[in-house]
Tab-separated table of C-alpha atoms in Angstrom:
chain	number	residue	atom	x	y	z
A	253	UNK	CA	-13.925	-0.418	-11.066
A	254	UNK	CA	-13.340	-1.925	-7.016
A	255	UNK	CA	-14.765	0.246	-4.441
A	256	UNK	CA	-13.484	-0.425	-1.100
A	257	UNK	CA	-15.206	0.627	2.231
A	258	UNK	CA	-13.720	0.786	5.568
A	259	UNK	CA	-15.326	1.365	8.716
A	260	UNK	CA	-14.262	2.467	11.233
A	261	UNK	CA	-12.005	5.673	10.364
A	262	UNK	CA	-10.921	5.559	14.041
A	263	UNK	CA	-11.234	3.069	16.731
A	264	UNK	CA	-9.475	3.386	20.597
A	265	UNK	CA	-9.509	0.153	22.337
A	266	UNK	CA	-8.139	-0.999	25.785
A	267	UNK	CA	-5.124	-2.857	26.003
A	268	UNK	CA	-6.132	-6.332	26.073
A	269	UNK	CA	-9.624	-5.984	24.410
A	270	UNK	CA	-9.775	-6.506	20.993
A	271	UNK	CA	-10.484	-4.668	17.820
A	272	UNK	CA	-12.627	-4.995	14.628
A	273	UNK	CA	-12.410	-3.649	11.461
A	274	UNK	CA	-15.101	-4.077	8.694
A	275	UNK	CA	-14.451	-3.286	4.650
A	276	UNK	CA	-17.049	-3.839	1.956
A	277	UNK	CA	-15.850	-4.282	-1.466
A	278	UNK	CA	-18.150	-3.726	-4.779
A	279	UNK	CA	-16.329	-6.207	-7.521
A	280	UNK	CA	-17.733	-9.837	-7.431
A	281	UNK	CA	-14.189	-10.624	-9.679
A	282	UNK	CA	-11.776	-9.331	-6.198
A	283	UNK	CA	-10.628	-12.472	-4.715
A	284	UNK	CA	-7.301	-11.189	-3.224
A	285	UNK	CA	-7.569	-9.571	0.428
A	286	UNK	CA	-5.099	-8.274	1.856
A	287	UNK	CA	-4.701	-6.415	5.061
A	288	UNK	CA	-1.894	-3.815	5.499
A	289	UNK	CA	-0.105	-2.360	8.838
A	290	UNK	CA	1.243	1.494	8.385
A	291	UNK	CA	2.709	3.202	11.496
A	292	UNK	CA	3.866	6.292	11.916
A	293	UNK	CA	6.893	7.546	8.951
A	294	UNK	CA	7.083	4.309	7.797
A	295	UNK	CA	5.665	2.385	4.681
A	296	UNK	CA	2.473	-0.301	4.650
A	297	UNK	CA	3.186	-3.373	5.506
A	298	UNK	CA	1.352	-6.653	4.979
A	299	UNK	CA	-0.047	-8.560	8.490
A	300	UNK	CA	-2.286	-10.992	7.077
A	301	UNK	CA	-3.867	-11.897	3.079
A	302	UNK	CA	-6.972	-14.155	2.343
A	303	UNK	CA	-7.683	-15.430	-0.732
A	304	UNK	CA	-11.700	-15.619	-1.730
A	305	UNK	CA	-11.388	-19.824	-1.477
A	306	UNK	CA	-10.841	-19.288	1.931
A	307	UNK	CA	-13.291	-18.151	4.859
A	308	UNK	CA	-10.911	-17.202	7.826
A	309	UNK	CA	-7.151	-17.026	8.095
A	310	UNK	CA	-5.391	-16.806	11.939
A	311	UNK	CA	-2.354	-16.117	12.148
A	312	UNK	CA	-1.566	-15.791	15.952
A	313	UNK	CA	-3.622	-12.758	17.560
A	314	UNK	CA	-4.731	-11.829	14.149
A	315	UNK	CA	-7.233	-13.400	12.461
A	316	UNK	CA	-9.367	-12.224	8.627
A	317	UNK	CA	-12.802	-13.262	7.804
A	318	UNK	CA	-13.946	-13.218	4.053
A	319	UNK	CA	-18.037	-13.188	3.427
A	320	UNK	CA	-18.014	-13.637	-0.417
A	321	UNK	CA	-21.716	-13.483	-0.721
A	322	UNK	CA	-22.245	-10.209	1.018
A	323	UNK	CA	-18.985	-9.093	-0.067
A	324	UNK	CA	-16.924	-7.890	3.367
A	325	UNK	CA	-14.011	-9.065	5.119
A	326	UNK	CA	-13.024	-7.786	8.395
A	327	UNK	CA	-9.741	-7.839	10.381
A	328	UNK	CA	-9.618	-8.733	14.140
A	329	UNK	CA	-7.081	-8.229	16.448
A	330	UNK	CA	-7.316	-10.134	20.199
A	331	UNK	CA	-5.657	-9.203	22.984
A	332	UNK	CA	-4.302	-5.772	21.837
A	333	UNK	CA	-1.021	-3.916	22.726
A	334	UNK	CA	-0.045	-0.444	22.420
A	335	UNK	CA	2.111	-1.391	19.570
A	336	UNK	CA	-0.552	-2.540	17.752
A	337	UNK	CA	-1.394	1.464	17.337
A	338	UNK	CA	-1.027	2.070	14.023
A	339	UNK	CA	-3.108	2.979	10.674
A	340	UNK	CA	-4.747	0.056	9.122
A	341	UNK	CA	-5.997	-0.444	5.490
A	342	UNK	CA	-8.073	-3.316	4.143
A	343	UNK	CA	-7.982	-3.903	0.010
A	344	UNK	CA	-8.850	-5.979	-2.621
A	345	UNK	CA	-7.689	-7.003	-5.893
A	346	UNK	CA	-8.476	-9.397	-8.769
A	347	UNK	CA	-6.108	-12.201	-8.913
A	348	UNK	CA	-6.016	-12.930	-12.516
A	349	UNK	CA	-4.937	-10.042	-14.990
A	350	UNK	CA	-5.057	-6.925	-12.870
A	351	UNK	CA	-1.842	-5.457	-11.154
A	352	UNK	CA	-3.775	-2.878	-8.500
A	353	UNK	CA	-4.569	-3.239	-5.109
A	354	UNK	CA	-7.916	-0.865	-4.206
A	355	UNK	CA	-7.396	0.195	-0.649
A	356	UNK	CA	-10.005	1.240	1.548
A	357	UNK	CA	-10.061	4.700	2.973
A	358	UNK	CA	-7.861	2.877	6.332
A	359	UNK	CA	-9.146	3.052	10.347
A	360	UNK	CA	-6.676	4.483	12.903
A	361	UNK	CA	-6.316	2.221	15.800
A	362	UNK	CA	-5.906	3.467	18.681
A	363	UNK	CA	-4.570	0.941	22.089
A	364	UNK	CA	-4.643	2.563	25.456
A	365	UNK	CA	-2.195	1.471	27.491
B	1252	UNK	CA	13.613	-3.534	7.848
B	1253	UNK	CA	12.092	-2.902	4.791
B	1254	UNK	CA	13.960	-4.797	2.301
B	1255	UNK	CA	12.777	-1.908	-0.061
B	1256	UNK	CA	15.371	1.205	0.031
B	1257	UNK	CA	14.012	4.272	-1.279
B	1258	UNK	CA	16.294	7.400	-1.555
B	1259	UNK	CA	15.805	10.019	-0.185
B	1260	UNK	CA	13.738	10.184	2.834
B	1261	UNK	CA	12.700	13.507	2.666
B	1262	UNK	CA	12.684	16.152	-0.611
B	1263	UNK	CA	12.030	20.067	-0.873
B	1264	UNK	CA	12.057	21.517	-3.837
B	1265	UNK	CA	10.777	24.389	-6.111
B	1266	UNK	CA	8.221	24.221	-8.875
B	1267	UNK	CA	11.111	24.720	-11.252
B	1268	UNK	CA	13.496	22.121	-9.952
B	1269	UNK	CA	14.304	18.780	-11.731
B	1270	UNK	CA	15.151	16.039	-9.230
B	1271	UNK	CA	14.493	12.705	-8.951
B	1272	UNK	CA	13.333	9.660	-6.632
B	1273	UNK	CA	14.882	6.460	-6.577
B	1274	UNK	CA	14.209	2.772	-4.785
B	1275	UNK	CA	15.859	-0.058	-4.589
B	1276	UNK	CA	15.220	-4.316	-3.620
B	1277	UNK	CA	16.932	-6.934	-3.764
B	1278	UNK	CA	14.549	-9.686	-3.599
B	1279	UNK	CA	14.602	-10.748	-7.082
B	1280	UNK	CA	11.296	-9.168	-7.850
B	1281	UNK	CA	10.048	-8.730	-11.522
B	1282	UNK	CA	7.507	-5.629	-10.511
B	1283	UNK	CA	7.797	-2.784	-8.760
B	1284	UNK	CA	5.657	0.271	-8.232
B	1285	UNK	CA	4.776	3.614	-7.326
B	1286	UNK	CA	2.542	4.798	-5.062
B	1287	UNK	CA	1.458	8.084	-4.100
B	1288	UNK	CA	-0.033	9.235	-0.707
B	1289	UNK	CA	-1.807	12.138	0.799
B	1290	UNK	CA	-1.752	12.612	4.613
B	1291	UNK	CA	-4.819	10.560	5.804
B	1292	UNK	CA	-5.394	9.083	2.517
B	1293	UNK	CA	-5.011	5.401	1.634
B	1294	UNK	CA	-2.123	5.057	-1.120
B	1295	UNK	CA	-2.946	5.340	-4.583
B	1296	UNK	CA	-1.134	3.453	-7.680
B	1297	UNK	CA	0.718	5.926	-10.146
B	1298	UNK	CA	2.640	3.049	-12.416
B	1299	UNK	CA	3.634	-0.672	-12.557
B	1300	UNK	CA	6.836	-1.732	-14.354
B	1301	UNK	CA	6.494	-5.552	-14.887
B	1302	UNK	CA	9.719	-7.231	-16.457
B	1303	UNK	CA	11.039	-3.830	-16.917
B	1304	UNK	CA	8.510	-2.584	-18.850
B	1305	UNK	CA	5.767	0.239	-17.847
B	1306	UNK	CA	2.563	-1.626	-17.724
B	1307	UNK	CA	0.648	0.336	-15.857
B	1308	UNK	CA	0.274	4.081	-16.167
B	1309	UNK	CA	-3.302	5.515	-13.793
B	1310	UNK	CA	-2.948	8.866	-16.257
B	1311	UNK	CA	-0.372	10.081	-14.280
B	1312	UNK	CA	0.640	13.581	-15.398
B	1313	UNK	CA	3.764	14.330	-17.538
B	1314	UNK	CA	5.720	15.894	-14.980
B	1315	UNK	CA	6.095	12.764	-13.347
B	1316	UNK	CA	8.340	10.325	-15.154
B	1317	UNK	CA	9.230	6.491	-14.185
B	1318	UNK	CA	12.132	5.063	-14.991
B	1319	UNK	CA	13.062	1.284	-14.773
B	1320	UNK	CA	17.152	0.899	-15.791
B	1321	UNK	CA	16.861	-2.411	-14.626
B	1322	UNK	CA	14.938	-5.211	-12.061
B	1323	UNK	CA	16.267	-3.935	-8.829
B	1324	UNK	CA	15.899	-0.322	-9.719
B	1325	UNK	CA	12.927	2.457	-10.078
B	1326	UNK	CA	13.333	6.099	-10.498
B	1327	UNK	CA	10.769	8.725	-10.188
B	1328	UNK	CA	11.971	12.063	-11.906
B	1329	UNK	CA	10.087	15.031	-11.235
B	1330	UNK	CA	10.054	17.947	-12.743
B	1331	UNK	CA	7.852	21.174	-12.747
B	1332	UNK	CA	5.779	19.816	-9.953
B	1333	UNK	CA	2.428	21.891	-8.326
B	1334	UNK	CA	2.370	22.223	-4.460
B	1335	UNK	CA	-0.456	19.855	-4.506
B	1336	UNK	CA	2.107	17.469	-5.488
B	1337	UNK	CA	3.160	17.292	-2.254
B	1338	UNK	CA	2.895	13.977	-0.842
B	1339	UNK	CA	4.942	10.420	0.088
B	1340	UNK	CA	5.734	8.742	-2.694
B	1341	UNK	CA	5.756	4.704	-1.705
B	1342	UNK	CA	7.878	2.173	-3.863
B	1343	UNK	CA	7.001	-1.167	-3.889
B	1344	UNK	CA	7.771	-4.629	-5.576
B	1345	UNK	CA	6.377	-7.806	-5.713
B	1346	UNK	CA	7.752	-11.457	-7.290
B	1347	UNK	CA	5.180	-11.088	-9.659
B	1348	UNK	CA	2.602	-8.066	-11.476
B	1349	UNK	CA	-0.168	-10.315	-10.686
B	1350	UNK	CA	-0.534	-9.205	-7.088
B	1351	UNK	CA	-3.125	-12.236	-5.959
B	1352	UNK	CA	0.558	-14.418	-6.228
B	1353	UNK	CA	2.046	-12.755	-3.497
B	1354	UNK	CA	2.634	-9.673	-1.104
B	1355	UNK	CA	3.513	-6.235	-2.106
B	1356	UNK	CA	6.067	-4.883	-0.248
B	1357	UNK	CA	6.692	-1.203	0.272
B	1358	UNK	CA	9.366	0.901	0.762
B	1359	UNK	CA	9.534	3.547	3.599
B	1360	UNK	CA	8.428	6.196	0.835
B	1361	UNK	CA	10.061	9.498	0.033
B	1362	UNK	CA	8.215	12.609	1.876
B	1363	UNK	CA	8.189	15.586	-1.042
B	1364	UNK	CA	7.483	18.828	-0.815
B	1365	UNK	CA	6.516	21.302	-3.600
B	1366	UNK	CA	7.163	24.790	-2.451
């Protein structure tokens, strides 16, 4: 089956600067990856998807990169805010037939105000 | 807000106990799911109901039992639970099983403990 990677498990960043977050994935057939948001008490929720015909999504100060040959996507976040402090996991699934997202382990960011 | 309800927020209860879990949307979705979710663990998938019908089952053990009574609706009913059952337990639904068509969304999740 998927095996999902995430690095890093934590990550503190100054307000402003911006944060990376790197996942490797093993299955060649994943070519859904999406990128959930899960803050404290509360459920994950989805900030930004890329599908593998695609090589980088923005969507304002959040923008996904997708390297199908070496199999990693990565999430980066520009000009951070304290509210951006939250857990973050990275996953992948196979579009056609399969009905389970693999998440990776997720990376706790950290904004200093 | 999560436009997935899931009831209630918070559970205690003894390894004898029978209770249940229960979630709710409204968004006209044909799948829904549970999740479960150790502190500082990424969520993993328990079952998938697609169309109302249990599609998915990761060889979740028998004391945990999904119920679908209809689209909007999932039930989790637990009974003779272990401590290390002690987790949040995430509902989610989607317009579609086939999760490359769209996003899953999640419910706030139910915070159980197994004394």
């Amino acid at each position: 089956g998927e095996n999902v990677e995430q690095h890093p498990s934590t990550l503190s960043v100054q307000e402003g600067d911006s944060a990376v977050i790197k996942c490797t994935y093993s299955d060649s057939a994943s070519n859904y990856f999406p990128w959930y948001k899960q803050e404290l008490g509360k459920g994950p929720q989805l900030i930004i998807d890329i599908r593998s015909n695609v090589g980088e999504k923005k969507d304002q100060r959040i923008a996904v990169t997708l390297n199908k040959t070496a199999k990693h996507f990565s999430l980066h976040i520009t000009e951070t805010q304290p509210e951006d402090s939250a857990v973050y996991f990275c996953a992948a699934s196979s579009w056609t037939g399969a009905n389970n997202l693999f998440f990776g382990t997720g990376t706790r960011l950290t904004v200093i105000p | 807000d999560t436009e997935v309800t899931q009831t209630p927020k918070h559970l205690v209860m003894g390894m004898t106990n029978k209770k249940s879990l229960k979630c709710e949307q409204h968004m006209g979705h044909r799948a829904m799911y549970w999740y479960k979710q150790k502190a500082k663990k990424p969520p993993e998938l328990m079952f998938v109901y697609s169309y109302e019908k249990l599609s998915i089952n990761e060889s979740v053990p028998s004391r945990f039992s999904p119920e679908c009574p209809n689209s909007s609706l999932l039930n989790l009913h637990l009974h003779a639970l272990q401590p290390e059952d002690s987790a949040l337990y995430l509902c989610a639904s989607s317009q579609d099983s086939t999760i490359g068509t769209g996003e899953l969304f999640f419910g706030e999740g139910s915070r159980l403990t197994v004394l």
